[in-house]
Coordinates of C-alpha atoms (C1' of nucleotides) in Angstrom, one line a residue:
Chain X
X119 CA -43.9 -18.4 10.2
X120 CA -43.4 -14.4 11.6
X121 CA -45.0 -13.3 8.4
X122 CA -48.7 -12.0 8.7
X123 CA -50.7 -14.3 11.4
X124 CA -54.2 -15.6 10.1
X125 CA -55.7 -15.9 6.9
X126 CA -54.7 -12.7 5.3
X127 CA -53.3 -12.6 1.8
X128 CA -50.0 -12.3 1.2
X129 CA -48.7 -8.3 0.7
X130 CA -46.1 -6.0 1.0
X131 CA -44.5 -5.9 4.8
X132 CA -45.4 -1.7 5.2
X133 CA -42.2 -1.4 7.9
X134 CA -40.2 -2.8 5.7
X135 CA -40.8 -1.0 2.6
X136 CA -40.5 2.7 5.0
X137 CA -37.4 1.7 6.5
X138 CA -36.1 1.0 2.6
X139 CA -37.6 4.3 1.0
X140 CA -36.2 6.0 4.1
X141 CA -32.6 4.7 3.7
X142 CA -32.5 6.1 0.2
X143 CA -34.2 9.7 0.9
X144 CA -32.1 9.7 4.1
X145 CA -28.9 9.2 1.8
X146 CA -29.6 11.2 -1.1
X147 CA -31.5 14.1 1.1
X148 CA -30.4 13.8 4.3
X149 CA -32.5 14.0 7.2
X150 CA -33.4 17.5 7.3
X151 CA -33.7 17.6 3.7
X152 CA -36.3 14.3 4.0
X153 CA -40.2 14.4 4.0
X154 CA -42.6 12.0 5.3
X155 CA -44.7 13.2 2.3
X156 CA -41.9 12.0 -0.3
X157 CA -41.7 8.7 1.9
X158 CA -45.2 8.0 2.1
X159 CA -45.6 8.5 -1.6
X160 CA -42.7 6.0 -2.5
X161 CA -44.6 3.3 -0.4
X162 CA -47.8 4.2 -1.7
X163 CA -49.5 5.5 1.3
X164 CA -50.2 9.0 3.2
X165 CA -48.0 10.6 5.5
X166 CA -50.6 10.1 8.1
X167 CA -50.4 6.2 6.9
X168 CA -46.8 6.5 7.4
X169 CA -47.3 8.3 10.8
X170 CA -48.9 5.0 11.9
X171 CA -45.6 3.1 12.2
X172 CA -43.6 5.6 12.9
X173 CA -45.2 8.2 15.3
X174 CA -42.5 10.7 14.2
X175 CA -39.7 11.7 11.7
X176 CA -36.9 11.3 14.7
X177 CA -38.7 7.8 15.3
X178 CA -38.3 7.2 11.7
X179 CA -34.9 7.8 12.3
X180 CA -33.7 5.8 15.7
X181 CA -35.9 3.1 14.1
X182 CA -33.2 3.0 10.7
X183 CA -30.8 3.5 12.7
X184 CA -30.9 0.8 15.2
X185 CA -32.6 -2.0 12.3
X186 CA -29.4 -1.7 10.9
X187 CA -26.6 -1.8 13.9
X188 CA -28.5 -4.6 15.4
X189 CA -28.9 -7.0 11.9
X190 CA -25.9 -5.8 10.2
X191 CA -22.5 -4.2 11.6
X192 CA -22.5 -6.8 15.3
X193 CA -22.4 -10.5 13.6
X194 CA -19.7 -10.8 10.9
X195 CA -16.8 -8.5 12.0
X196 CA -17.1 -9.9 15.4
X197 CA -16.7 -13.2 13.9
X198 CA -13.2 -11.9 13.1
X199 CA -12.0 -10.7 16.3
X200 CA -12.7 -13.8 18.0
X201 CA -10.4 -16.1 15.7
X202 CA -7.2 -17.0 17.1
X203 CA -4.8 -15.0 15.3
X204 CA -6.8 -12.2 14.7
X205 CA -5.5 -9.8 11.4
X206 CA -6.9 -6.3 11.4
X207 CA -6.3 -6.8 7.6
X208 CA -8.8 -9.7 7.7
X209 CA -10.7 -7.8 9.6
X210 CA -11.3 -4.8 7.2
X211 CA -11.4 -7.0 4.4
X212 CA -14.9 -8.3 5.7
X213 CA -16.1 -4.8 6.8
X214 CA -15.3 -3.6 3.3
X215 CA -16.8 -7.3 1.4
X216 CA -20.3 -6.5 3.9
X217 CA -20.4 -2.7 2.7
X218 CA -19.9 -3.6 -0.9
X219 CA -23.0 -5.2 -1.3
X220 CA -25.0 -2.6 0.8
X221 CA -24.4 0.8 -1.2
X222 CA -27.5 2.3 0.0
X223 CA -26.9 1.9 3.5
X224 CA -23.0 3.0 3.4
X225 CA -24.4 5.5 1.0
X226 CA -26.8 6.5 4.1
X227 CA -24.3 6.3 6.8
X228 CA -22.2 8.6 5.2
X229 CA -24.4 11.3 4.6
X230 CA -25.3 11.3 8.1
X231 CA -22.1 11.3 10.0
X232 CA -21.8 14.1 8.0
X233 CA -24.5 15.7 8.8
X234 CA -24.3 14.7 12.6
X235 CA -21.0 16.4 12.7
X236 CA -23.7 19.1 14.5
X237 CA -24.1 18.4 18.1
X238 CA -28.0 19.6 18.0
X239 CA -28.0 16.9 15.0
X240 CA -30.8 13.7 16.3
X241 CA -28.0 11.4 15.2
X242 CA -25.1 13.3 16.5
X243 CA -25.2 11.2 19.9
X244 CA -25.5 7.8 18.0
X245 CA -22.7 8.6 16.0
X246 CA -20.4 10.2 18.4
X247 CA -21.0 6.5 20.1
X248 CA -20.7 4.3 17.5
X249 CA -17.0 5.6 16.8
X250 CA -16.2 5.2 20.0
X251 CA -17.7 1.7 20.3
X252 CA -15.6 0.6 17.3
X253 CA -12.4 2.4 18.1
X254 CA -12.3 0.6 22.1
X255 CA -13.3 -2.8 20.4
X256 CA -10.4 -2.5 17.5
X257 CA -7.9 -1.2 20.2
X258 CA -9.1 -3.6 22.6
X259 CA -8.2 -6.7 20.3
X260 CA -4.9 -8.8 20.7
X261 CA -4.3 -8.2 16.8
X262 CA -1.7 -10.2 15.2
X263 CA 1.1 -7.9 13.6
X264 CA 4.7 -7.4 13.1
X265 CA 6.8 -6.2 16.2
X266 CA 7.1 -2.7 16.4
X267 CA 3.7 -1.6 14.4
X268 CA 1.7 0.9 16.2
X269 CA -1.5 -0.7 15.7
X270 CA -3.6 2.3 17.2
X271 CA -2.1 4.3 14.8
X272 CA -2.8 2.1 12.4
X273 CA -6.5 1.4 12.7
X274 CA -7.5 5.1 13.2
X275 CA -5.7 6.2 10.3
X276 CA -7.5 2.7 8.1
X277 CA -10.8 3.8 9.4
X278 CA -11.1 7.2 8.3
X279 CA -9.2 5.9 4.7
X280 CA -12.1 3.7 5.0
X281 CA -14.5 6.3 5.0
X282 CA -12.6 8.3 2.5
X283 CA -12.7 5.4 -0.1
X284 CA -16.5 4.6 0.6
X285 CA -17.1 8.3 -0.5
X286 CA -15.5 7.7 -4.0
X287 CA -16.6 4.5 -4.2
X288 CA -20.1 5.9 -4.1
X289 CA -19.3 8.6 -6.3
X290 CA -17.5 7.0 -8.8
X291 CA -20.8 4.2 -9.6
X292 CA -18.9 2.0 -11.7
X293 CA -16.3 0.7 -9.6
X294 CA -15.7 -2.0 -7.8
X295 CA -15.0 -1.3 -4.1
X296 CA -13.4 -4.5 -3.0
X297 CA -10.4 -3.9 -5.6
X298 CA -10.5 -0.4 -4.4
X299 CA -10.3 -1.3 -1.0
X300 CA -7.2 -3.7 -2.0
X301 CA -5.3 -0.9 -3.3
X302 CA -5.5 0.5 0.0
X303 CA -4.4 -2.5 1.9
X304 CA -0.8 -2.4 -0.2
X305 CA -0.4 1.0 1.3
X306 CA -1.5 0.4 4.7
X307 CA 0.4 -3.2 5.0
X308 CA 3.6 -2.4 3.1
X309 CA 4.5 -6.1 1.9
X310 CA 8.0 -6.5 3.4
X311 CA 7.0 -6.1 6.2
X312 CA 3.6 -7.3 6.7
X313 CA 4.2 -10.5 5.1
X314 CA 3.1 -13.4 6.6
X315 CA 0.1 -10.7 8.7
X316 CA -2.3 -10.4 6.1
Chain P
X207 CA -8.4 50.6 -2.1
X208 CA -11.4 48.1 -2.8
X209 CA -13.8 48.8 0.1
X210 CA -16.4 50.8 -0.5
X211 CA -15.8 53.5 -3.0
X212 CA -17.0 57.3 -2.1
X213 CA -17.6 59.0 1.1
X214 CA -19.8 56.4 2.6
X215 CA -19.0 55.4 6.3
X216 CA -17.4 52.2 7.2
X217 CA -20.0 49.5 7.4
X218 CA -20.2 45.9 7.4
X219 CA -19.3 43.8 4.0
X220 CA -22.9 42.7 3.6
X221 CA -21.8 39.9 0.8
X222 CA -19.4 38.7 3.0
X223 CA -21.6 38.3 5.9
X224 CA -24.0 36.1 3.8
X225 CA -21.0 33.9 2.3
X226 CA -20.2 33.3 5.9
X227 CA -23.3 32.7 7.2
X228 CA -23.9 30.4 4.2
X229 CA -20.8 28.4 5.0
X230 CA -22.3 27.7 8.6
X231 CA -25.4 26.8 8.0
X232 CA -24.7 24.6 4.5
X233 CA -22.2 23.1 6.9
X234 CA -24.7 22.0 9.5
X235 CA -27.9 21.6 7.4
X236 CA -26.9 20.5 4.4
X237 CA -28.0 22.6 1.5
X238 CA -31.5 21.0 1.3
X239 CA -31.7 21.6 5.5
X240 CA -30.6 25.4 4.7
X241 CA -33.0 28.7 4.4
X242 CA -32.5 32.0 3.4
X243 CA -34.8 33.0 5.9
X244 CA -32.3 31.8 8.6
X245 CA -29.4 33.3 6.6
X246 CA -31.4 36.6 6.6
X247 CA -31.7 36.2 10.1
X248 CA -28.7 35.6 10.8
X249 CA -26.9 38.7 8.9
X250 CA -29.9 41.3 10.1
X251 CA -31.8 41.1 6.7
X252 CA -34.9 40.1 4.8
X253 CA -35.5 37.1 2.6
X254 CA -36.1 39.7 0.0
X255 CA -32.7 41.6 1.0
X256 CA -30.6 38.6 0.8
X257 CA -32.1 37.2 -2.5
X258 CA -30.6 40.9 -4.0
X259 CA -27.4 39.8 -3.2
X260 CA -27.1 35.9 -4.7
X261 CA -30.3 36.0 -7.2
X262 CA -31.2 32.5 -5.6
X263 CA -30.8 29.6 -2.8
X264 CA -28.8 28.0 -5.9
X265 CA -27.0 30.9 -6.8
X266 CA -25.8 31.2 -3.4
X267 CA -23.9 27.7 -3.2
X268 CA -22.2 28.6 -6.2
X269 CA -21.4 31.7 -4.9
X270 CA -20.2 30.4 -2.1
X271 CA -18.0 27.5 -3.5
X272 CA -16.8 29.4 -6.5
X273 CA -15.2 31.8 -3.9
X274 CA -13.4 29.6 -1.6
X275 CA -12.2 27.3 -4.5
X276 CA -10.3 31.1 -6.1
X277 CA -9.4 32.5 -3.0
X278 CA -8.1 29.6 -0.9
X279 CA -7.2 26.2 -2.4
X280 CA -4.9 26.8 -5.5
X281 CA -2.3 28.8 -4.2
X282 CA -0.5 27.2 -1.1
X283 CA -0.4 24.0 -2.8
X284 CA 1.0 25.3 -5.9
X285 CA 3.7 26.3 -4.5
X286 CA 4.5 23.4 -3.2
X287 CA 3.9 21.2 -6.5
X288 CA 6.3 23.8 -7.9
X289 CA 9.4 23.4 -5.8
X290 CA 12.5 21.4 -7.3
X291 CA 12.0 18.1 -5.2
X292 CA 8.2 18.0 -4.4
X293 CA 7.1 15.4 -2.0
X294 CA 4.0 14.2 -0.9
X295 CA 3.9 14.8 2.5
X296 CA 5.2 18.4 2.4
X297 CA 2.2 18.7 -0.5
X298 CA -0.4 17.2 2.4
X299 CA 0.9 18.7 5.5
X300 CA 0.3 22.0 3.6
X301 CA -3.3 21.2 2.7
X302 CA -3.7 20.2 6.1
X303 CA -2.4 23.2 7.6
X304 CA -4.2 25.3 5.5
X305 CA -7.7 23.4 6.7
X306 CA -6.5 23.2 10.3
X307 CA -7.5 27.0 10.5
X308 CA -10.7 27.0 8.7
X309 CA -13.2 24.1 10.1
X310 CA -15.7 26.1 9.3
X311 CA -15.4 25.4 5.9
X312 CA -13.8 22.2 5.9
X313 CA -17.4 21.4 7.9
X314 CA -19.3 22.6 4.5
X315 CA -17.1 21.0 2.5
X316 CA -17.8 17.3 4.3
X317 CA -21.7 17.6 4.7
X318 CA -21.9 19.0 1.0
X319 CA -19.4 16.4 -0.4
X320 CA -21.2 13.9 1.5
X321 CA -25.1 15.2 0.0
X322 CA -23.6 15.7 -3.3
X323 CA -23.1 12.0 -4.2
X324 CA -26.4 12.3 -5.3
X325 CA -26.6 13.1 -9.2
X326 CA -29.0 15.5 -8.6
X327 CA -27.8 17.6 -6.0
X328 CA -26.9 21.2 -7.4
X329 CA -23.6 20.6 -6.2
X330 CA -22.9 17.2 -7.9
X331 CA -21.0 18.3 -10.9
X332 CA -18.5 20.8 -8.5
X333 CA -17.7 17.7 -6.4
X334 CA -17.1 15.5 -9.4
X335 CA -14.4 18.1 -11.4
X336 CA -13.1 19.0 -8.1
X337 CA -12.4 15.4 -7.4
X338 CA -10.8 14.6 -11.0
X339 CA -9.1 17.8 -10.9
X340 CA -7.1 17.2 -7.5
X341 CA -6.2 13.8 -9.0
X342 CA -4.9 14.7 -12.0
X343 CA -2.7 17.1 -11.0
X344 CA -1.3 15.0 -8.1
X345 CA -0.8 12.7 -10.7
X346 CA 0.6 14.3 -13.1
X347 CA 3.7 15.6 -10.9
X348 CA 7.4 14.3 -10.9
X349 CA 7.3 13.8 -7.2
X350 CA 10.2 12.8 -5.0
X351 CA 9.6 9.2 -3.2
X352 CA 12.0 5.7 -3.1
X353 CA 12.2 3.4 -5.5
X354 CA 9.2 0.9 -6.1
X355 CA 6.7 2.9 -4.5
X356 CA 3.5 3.4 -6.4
X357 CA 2.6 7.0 -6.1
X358 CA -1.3 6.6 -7.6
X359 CA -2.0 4.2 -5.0
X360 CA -0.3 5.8 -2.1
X361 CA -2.4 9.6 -3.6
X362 CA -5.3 7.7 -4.1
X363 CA -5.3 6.0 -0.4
X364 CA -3.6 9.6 1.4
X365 CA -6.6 11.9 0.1
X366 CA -9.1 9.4 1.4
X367 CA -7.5 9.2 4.7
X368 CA -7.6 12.8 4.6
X369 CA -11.1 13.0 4.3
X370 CA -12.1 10.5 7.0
X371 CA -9.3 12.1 9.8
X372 CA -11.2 15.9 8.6
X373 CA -14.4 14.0 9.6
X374 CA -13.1 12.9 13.2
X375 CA -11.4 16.2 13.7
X376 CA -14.9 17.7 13.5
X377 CA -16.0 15.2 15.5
X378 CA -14.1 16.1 18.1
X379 CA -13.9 19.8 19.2
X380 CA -10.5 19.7 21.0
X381 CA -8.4 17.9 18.7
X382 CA -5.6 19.5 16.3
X383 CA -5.9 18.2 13.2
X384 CA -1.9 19.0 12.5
X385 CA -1.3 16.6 15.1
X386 CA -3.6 14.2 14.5
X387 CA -2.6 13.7 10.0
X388 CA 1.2 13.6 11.8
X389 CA -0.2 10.1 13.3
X390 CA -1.1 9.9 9.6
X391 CA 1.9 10.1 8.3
X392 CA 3.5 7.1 9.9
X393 CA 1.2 5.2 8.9
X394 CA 1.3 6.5 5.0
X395 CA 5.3 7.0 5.0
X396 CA 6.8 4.5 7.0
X397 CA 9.9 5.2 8.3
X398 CA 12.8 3.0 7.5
X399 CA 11.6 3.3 3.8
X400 CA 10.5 7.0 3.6
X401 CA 13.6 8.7 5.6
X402 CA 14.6 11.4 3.7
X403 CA 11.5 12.0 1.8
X404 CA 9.8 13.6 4.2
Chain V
dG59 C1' -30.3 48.7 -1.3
dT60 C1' -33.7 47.1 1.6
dC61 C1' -38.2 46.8 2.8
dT62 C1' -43.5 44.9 3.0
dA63 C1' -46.7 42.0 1.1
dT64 C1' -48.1 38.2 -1.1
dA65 C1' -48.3 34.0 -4.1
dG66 C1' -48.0 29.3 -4.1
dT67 C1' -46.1 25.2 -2.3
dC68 C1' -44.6 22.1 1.2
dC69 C1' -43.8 20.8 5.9
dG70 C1' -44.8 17.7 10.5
dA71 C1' -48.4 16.4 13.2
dT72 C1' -53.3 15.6 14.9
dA73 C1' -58.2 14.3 14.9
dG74 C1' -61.5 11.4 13.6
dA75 C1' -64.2 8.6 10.0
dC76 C1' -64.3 4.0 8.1
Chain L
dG8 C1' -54.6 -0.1 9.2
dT9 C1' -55.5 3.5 6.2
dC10 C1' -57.9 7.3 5.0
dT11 C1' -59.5 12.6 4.6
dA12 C1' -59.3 16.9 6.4
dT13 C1' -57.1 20.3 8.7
dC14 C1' -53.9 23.1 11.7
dG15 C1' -50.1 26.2 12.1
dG16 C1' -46.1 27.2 10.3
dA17 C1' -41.9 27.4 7.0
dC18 C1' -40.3 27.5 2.5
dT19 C1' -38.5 30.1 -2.2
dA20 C1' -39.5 33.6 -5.0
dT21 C1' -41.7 37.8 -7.1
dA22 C1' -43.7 42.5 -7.3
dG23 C1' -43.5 46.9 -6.1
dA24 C1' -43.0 50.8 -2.5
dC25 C1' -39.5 53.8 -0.7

DNA sequence: GTCTATAGTCCGATAGAC
DNA sequence: GTCTATCGGACTATAGAC
């Protein structure tokens, strides 16, 4: 019923095909190396035509960037933190399950934190905020582990081998990066100890 | 002996200048969001003067990686692979000592790595050997660890962590990275298991 | 060894017709 | 809502003077 009011016939949604083309030119070019032009011609319109929705390449930008943390990232990890014996293994298992299925956009994500590692970056701010965000929320959480664990340590050093394995998952097209991900979990939760925790 | 042969005065190493200059801005830009006319710029030259030097914008990245990967990366791990009772986390405390001075080009080396997943970027095949080549060589040493550990997975996992705690460090400015991979190291060697293997 | 000049292409963005 | 036309500028690279 939120499709095209009226009697007009049914066609392509225009936002939703930019937002697309500019995930993948975002990822494979980053954003300085992206043109509205190569956008524009991957929809099937102008740049001008592109221009229309999104009155600027740093719009076109915010716009990807906050689609995405509003429909994707919220809604199934914090799912996880609210059970009652919450596992941070459980935890990254779903992270890592949601990304598997959304190369482009962990494909995108990783160029630009990259990229935004520049403070005069137009991401640089989101990013630097979005760490932050997830690091409070993780550290924040009554997680479930054996006594003694140092569970900050733990979840900063299994985020960035998160990011590390996402990088050769992605360049690597053939693999499977649940299983790699799995591998990673035997090193993280050594299984005397964590047995019973994950 | 291998300055500048002859009587002419002491002047700066223009080659140099552009290799570092290169190593900032591919590090910030990207290589597609890099210029030679900023480069120029940046080392007091002309398009024209830099293009005498590197032949091309693609000749410079191979310039530029082909240097740091002879000149820096081979020969302070070597020695440690080379030692009677190598161990893994002298072998990565090393690396990361080595990149704790030089963020400069650890920078590069994320925001290319991270544009280079793309097939198509000049840089994809360096990534790719570069990649295979670090893991075949871990792998293929007698290292020292306890019994029942599985070195390919415990490799595999450490160099990804290493990646994502580079990215952080970069992230933010007043961090030391030594200190931070020591957090690390718990995580990856645990202690009751790993006492005297590290 | 470094310059000027220029070719030829592409960029982001705007104005205005339809 | 999409177009054409256009602006001002940046880009890589080459040719040739000095």
């Amino acid at each position: 019923m939120q499709r095209t009011t009226g009697n007009r016939p049914a066609r392509s949604d225009r936002r939703a095909d930019i937002l697309d083309a500019a995930i993948d030119s975002f990822g494979t070019r980053g954003y300085y190396g992206t043109s509205l032009q190569k956008i524009a011609t991957a929809v099937g319109l102008t740049k001008a035509g592109v221009l229309h929705y999104v009155a600027s390449k740093e719009g076109l930008l915010e716009l990807v960037l906050n689609d995405i943390y509003d429909s994707q990232t919220s809604h199934v990890t914090q799912s996880i933190l609210q059970l009652d014996r919450p596992l941070i293994s459980r935890y990254w298992r779903a992270t890592v399950a949601v990304n598997a299925e959304r190369p482009q956009l962990v494909h995108m994500f990783s160029t630009l934190s990259a990229e935004a590692l520049d403070p005069h970056h137009p991401a640089h701010d989101y990013f630097e905020q979005r760490e932050q965000a997830t690091v409070s929320i993780a550290l924040s959480t009554p997680w479930s582990a054996p006594a003694g664990v140092d569970c900050e340590r733990l979840l900063r050093a299994g985020f960035s081998m998160m990011d590390g394995i996402q990088l050769r998952w992605l360049r690597t097209p053939g693999k499977d990066l649940n299983a790699m991900w799995a591998d990673c979990e035997d090193v993280l939760f050594p299984l005397p100890l964590w047995d019973g925790y994950r």
